[in-house]
Structure formats: C-alpha cells, structure tokens
GROMACS .gro file of C-alpha atoms in nm:
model
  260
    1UNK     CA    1  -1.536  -7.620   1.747
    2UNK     CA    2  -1.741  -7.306   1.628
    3UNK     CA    3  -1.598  -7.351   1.271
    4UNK     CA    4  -1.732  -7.710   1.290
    5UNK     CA    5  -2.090  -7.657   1.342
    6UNK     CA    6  -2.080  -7.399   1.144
    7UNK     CA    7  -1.976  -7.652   0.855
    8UNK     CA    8  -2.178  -7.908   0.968
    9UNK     CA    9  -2.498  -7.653   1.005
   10UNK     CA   10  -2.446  -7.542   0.663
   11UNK     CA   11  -2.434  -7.911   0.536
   12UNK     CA   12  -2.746  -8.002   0.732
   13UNK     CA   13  -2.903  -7.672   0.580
   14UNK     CA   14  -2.799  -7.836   0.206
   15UNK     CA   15  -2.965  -8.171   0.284
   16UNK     CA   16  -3.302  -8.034   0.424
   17UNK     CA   17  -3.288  -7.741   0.110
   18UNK     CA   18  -3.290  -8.089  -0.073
   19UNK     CA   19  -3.484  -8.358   0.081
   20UNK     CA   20  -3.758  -8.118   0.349
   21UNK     CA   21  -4.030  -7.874   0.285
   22UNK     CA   22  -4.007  -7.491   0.290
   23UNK     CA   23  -4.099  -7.500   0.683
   24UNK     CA   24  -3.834  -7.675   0.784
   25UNK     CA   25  -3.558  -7.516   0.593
   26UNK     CA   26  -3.691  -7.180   0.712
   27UNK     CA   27  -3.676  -7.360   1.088
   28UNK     CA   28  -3.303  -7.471   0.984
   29UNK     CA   29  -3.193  -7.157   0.847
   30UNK     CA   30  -3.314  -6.980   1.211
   31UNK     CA   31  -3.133  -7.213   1.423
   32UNK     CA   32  -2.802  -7.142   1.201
   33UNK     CA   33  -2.808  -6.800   1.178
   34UNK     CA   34  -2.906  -6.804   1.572
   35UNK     CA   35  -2.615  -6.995   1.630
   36UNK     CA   36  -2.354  -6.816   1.422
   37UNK     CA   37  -2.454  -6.457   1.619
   38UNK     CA   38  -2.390  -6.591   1.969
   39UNK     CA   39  -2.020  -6.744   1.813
   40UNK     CA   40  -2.009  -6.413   1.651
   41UNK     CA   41  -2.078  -6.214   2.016
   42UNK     CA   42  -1.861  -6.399   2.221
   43UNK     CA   43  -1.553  -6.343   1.984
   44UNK     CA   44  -1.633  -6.003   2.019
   45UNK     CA   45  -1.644  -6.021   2.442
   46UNK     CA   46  -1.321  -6.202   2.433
   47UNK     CA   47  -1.164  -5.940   2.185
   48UNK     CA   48  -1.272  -5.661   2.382
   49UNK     CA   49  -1.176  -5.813   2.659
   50UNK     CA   50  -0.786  -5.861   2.519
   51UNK     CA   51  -0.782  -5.502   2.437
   52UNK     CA   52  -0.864  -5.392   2.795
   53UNK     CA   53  -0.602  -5.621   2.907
   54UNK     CA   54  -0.364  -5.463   2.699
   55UNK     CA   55  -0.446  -5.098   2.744
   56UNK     CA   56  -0.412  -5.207   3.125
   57UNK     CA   57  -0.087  -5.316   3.069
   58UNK     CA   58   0.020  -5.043   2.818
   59UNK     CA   59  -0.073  -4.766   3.108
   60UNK     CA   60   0.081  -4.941   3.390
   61UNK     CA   61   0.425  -4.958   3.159
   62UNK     CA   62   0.377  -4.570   3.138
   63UNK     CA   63   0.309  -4.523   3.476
   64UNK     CA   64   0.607  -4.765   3.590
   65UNK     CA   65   0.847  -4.729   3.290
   66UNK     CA   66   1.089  -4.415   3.265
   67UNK     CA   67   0.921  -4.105   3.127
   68UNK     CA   68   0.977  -4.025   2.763
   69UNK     CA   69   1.118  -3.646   2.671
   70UNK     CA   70   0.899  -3.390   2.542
   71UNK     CA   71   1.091  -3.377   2.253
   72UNK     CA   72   0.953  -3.698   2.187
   73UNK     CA   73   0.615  -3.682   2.241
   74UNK     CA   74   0.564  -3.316   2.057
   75UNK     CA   75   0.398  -3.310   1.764
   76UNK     CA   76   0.419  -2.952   1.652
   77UNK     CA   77   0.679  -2.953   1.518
   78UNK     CA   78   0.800  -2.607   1.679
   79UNK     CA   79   1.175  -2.563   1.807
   80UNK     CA   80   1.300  -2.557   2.121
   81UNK     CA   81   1.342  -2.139   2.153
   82UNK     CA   82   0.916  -2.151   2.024
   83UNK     CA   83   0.780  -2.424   2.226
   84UNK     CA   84   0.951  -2.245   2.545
   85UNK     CA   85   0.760  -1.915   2.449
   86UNK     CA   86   0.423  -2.110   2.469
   87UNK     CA   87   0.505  -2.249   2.808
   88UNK     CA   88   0.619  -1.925   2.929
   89UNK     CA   89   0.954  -1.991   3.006
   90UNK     CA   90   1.260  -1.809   2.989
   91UNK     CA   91   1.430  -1.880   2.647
   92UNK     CA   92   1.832  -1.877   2.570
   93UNK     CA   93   1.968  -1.587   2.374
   94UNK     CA   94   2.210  -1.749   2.157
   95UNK     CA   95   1.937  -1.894   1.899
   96UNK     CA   96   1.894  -1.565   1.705
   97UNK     CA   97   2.065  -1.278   1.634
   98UNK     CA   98   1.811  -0.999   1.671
   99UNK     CA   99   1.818  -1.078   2.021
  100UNK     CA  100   2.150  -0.942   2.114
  101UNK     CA  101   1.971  -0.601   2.008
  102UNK     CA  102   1.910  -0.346   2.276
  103UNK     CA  103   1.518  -0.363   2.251
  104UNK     CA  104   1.507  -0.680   2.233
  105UNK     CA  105   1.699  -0.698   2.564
  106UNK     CA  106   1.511  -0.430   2.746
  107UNK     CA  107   1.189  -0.671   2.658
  108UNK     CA  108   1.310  -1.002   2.767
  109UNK     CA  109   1.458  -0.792   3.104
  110UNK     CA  110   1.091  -0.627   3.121
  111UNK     CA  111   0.935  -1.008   3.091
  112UNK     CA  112   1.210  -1.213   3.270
  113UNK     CA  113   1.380  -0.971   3.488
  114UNK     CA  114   1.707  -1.160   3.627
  115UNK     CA  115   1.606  -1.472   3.511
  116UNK     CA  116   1.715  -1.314   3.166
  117UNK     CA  117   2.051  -1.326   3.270
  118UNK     CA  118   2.064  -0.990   3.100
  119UNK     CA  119   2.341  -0.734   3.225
  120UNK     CA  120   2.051  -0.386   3.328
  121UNK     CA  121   2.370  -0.191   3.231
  122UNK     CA  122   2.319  -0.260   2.877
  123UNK     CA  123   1.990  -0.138   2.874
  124UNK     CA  124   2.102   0.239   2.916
  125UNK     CA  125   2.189   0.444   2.627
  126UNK     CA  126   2.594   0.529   2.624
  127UNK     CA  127   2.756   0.920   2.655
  128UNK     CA  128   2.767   0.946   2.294
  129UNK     CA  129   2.412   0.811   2.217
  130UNK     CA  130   2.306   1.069   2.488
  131UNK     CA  131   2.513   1.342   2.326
  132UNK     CA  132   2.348   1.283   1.978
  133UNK     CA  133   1.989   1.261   2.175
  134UNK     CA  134   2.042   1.605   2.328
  135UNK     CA  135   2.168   1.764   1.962
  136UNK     CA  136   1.817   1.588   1.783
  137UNK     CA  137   1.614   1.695   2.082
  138UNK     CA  138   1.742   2.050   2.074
  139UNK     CA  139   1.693   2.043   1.688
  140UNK     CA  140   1.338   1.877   1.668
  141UNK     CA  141   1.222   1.918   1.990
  142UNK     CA  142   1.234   2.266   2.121
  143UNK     CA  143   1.217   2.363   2.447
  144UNK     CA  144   0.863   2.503   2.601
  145UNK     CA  145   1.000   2.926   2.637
  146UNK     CA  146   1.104   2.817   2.284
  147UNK     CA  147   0.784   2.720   2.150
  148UNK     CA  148   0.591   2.990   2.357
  149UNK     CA  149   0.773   3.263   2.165
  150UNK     CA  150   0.792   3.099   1.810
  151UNK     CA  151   0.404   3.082   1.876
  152UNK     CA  152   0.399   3.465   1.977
  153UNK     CA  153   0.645   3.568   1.666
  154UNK     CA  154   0.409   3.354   1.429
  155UNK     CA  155   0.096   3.515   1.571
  156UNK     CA  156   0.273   3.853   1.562
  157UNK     CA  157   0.316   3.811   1.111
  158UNK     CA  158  -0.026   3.682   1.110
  159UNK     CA  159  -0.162   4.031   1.242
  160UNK     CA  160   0.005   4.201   1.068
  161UNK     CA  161  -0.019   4.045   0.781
  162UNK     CA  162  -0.399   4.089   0.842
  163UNK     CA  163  -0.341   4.478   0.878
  164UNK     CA  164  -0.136   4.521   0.572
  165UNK     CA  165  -0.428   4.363   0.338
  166UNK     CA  166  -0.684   4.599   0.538
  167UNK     CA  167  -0.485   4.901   0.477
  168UNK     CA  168  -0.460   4.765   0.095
  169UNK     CA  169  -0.849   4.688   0.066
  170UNK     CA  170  -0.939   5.062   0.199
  171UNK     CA  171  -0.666   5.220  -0.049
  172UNK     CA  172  -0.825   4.957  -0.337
  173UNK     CA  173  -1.172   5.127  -0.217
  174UNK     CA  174  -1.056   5.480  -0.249
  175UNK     CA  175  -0.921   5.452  -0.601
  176UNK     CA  176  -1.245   5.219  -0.650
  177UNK     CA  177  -1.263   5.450  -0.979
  178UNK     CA  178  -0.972   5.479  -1.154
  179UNK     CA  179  -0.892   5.092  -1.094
  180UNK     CA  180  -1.188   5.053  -1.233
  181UNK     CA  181  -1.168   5.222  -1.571
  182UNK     CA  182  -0.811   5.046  -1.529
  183UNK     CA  183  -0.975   4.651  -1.555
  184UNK     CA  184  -1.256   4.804  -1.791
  185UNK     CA  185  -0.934   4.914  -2.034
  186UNK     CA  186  -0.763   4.627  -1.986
  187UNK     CA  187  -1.043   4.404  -2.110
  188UNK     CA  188  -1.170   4.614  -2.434
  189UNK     CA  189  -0.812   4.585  -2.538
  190UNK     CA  190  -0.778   4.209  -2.484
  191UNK     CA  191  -1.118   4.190  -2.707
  192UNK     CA  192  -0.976   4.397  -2.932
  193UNK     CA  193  -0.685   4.184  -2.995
  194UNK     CA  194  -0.896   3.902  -2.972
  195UNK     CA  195  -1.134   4.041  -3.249
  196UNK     CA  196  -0.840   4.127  -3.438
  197UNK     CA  197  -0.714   3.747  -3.444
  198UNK     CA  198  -1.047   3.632  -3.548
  199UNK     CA  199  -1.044   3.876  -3.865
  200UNK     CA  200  -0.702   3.831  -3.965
  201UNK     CA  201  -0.807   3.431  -3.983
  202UNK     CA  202  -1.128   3.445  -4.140
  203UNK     CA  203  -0.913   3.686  -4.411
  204UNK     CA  204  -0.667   3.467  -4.457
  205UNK     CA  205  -0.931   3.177  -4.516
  206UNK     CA  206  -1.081   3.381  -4.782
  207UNK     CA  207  -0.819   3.455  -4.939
  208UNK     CA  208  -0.712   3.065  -4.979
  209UNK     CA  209  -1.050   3.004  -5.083
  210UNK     CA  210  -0.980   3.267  -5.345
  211UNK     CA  211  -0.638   3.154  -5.439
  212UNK     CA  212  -0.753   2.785  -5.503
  213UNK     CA  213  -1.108   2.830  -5.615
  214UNK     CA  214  -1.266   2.624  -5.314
  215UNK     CA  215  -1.321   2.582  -4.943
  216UNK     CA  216  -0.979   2.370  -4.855
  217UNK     CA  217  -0.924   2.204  -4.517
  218UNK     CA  218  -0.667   2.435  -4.349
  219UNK     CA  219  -0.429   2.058  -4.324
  220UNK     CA  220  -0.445   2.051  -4.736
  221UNK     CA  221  -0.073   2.068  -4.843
  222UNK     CA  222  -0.150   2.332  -5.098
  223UNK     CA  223  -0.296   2.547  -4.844
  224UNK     CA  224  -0.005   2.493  -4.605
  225UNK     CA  225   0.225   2.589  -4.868
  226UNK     CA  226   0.004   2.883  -4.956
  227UNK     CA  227   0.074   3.013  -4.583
  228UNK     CA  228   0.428   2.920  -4.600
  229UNK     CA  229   0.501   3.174  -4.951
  230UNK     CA  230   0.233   3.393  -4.781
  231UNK     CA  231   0.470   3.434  -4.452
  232UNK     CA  232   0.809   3.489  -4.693
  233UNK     CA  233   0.629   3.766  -4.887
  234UNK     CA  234   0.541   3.899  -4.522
  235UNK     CA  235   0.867   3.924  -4.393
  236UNK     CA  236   0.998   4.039  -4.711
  237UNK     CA  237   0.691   4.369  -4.724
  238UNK     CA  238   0.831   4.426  -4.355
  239UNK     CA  239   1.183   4.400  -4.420
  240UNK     CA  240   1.135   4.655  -4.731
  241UNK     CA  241   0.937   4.889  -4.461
  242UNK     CA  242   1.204   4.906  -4.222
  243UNK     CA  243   1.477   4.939  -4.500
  244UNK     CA  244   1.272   5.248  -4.670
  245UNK     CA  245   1.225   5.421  -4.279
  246UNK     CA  246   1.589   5.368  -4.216
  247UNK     CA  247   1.644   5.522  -4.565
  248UNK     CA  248   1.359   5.820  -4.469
  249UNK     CA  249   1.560   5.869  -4.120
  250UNK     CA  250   1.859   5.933  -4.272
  251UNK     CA  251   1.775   6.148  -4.568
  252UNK     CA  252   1.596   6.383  -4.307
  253UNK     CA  253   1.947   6.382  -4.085
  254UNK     CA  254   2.126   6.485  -4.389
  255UNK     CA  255   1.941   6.735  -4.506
  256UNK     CA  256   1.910   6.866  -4.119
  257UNK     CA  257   2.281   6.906  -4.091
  258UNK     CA  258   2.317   7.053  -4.471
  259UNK     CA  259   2.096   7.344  -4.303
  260UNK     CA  260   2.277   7.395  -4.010
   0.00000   0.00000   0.00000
C-alpha cells in the first residue's frame, strides 16, 4: 500500500508540476516527502523490532542449547599446551621434548607441585652427578682455610716483592754515579752511531750525484745499480783486507818459529 501512494503521489506531483502554479507544487512536494519519511520510519521500527526478536531468540538458544567447546569459540589461534598456560592450568608433558629435562621438571614441580604428576625423586642430582660436583667444587671452588691461606701466601710475594725493589732503589741510589756516567755513555755512543749513519748517507748521495752529474732520486734505476756495483766492490775491498791480515798473521808465525 506504501509503494502505491508513493506512485500515485509522484504522479499527482507530475500533473500539478504541469497544470498548477509554483505554490502548489511546493505544497505537493511537502505532503510527499512528509509522507514517504513516516513509511520510511515505521519500516525502520518494524526492522528493529525483528532484530530484537531475533537476538532474543538467538540468546535464549545459547542459554537453552548445549554449550559449544572452547576449542570452538577461540580465536587465537594458540594450542592447547599455550592456551592452558594463560588460564593457569596445569599442562601435559608429552607435547614437547624440553620438558622431560630436569629444570624444566623442578619448575613445573615448583609451580604445580603434585598436580605435575612429576616423580620429586627425579629432581635430585644422581651419585655420579654428585661425585663430578664435589671434583669441580674442589677444583673451582676452594674451601674457606683454603682461600684464607692462598690470600696470606699471595700477600706474603707482594711484600716481598715490595722489599726486593726497595733494597734495589737504595743500591740504584748508592751507585747514583757510576750508573750515571753508565746511561750518559750509552747515549753519546748511540749518537755517535747515529751521526755516523747520517754521514755515511749524505756521502754516498754525493758521490751518486758525482758519478751521474745530477741530483737523482735515490728510486732511479741507475742509482740503484750504482749501490748495487758499489756494495760488490765493498765486499770485495773487505774480502782483500781479511785475505792480506790472514797473510800478515802468518808471515809473523813463520818468521816467529824460524827464530826460535
């Protein structure tokens, strides 16, 4: 019946667009739209109404029908052995193997106690766990007398460790002098040598400035093989030397036992 005068309001709204002045159009158009809100509203009551019927009915299933498993109605997703953790319950231990462990079953004992169904005798370390604890303990962990004299014995080095470098400083301070003249010695010589390096070089550049008529970079090939002849004729000089003293040695041992 709605969707009738709804057509039929629409039609009449046609003929007066058509045949009536702007007034009543406007007049026609309020009494439709009017209209078509209340239709509009009570659909709406009567839906809302059907839904509360229904929720009613839904609710008193669930109250009355049988109840439906967790299983069913969880939506996390999380197993069995998990979901029993969150609700604090005891789980089984045949779901994973690091619970057959000796920690772990000295923690679900702790939680559970005999609801764990977990034998207290396992908890205990055997005779030859206790064995090997003793040997470790004995090794790592020493007993208190032990540590009180390993404490005395280290303190005992330490002093006299401490007496032995006094008894070295005052001997140091006695011959203050002569080690002294000692360190001065030791460091003229190693300027010496030093000095002697640095002449030696700055002869050995001149001379291969000499040689090739110009200041050379010491990585020129010509001056590397320059060095190179210079060593041979070096070792050659030195070689001669020895051979000649050798030669000197001798004649004087001859000529010493032609006397005699």
């Amino acid at each position: 019946l709605l969707l009738m005068f709804s057509k039929v309001n629409m039609t009449t709204m046609m003929i007066l667009e058509k045949h009536s002045s702007i007034g009543m159009i406007a007049f026609a158009k309020w009494i439709g739209t009017c209209f078509i809100n209340n239709s509009f509203r009570c659909c709406s009551t009567s839906n809302e109404a059907n839904s509360t019927v229904q929720l009613a009915d839904v609710q008193e299933y669930d109250d009355t029908g049988q109840k439906l498993e967790i299983e069913q109605l969880d939506i996390s997703r999380m197993s069995r052995w998990h979901r029993m953790k969150v609700h604090c319950e005891c789980p089984p231990m045949d779901m994973f193997r690091w619970q057959r462990t000796r920690k772990a079953l000295r923690k679900r004992y702790a939680m559970y106690g005999r609801a764990s169904g977990v034998d207290p005798g396992l908890l205990w370390p055997s005779s030859a766990e206790l064995v090997e604890q003793q040997l470790e303990d004995d090794l790592w962990r020493p007993k208190l007398l032990e540590t009180i004299e390993m404490e005395k014995a280290e303190m005992e080095r330490k002093q006299q460790d401490r007496k032995n470098r006094l008894h070295a400083i005052e001997l140091n301070l006695k011959n203050y002098g002569k080690l002294l003249k000692e360190y001065e010695s030791r460091i003229q010589k190693k300027n010496a040598e030093a000095l002697a390096v640095k002449l030696e070089k700055e002869r050995k550049i001149r001379e291969i400035q000499d040689f090739l008529g110009y200041a050379a970079d010491p990585t020129d090939p010509k001056v590397l093989e320059y060095l190179e002849k210079k060593k041979q004729e070096e070792k050659k000089a030195a070689k001669l030397a020895k051979k000649k003293a050798m030669e000197t040695k001798l004649i004087a041992q001859v000529q010493s036992n032609m006397k005699n």
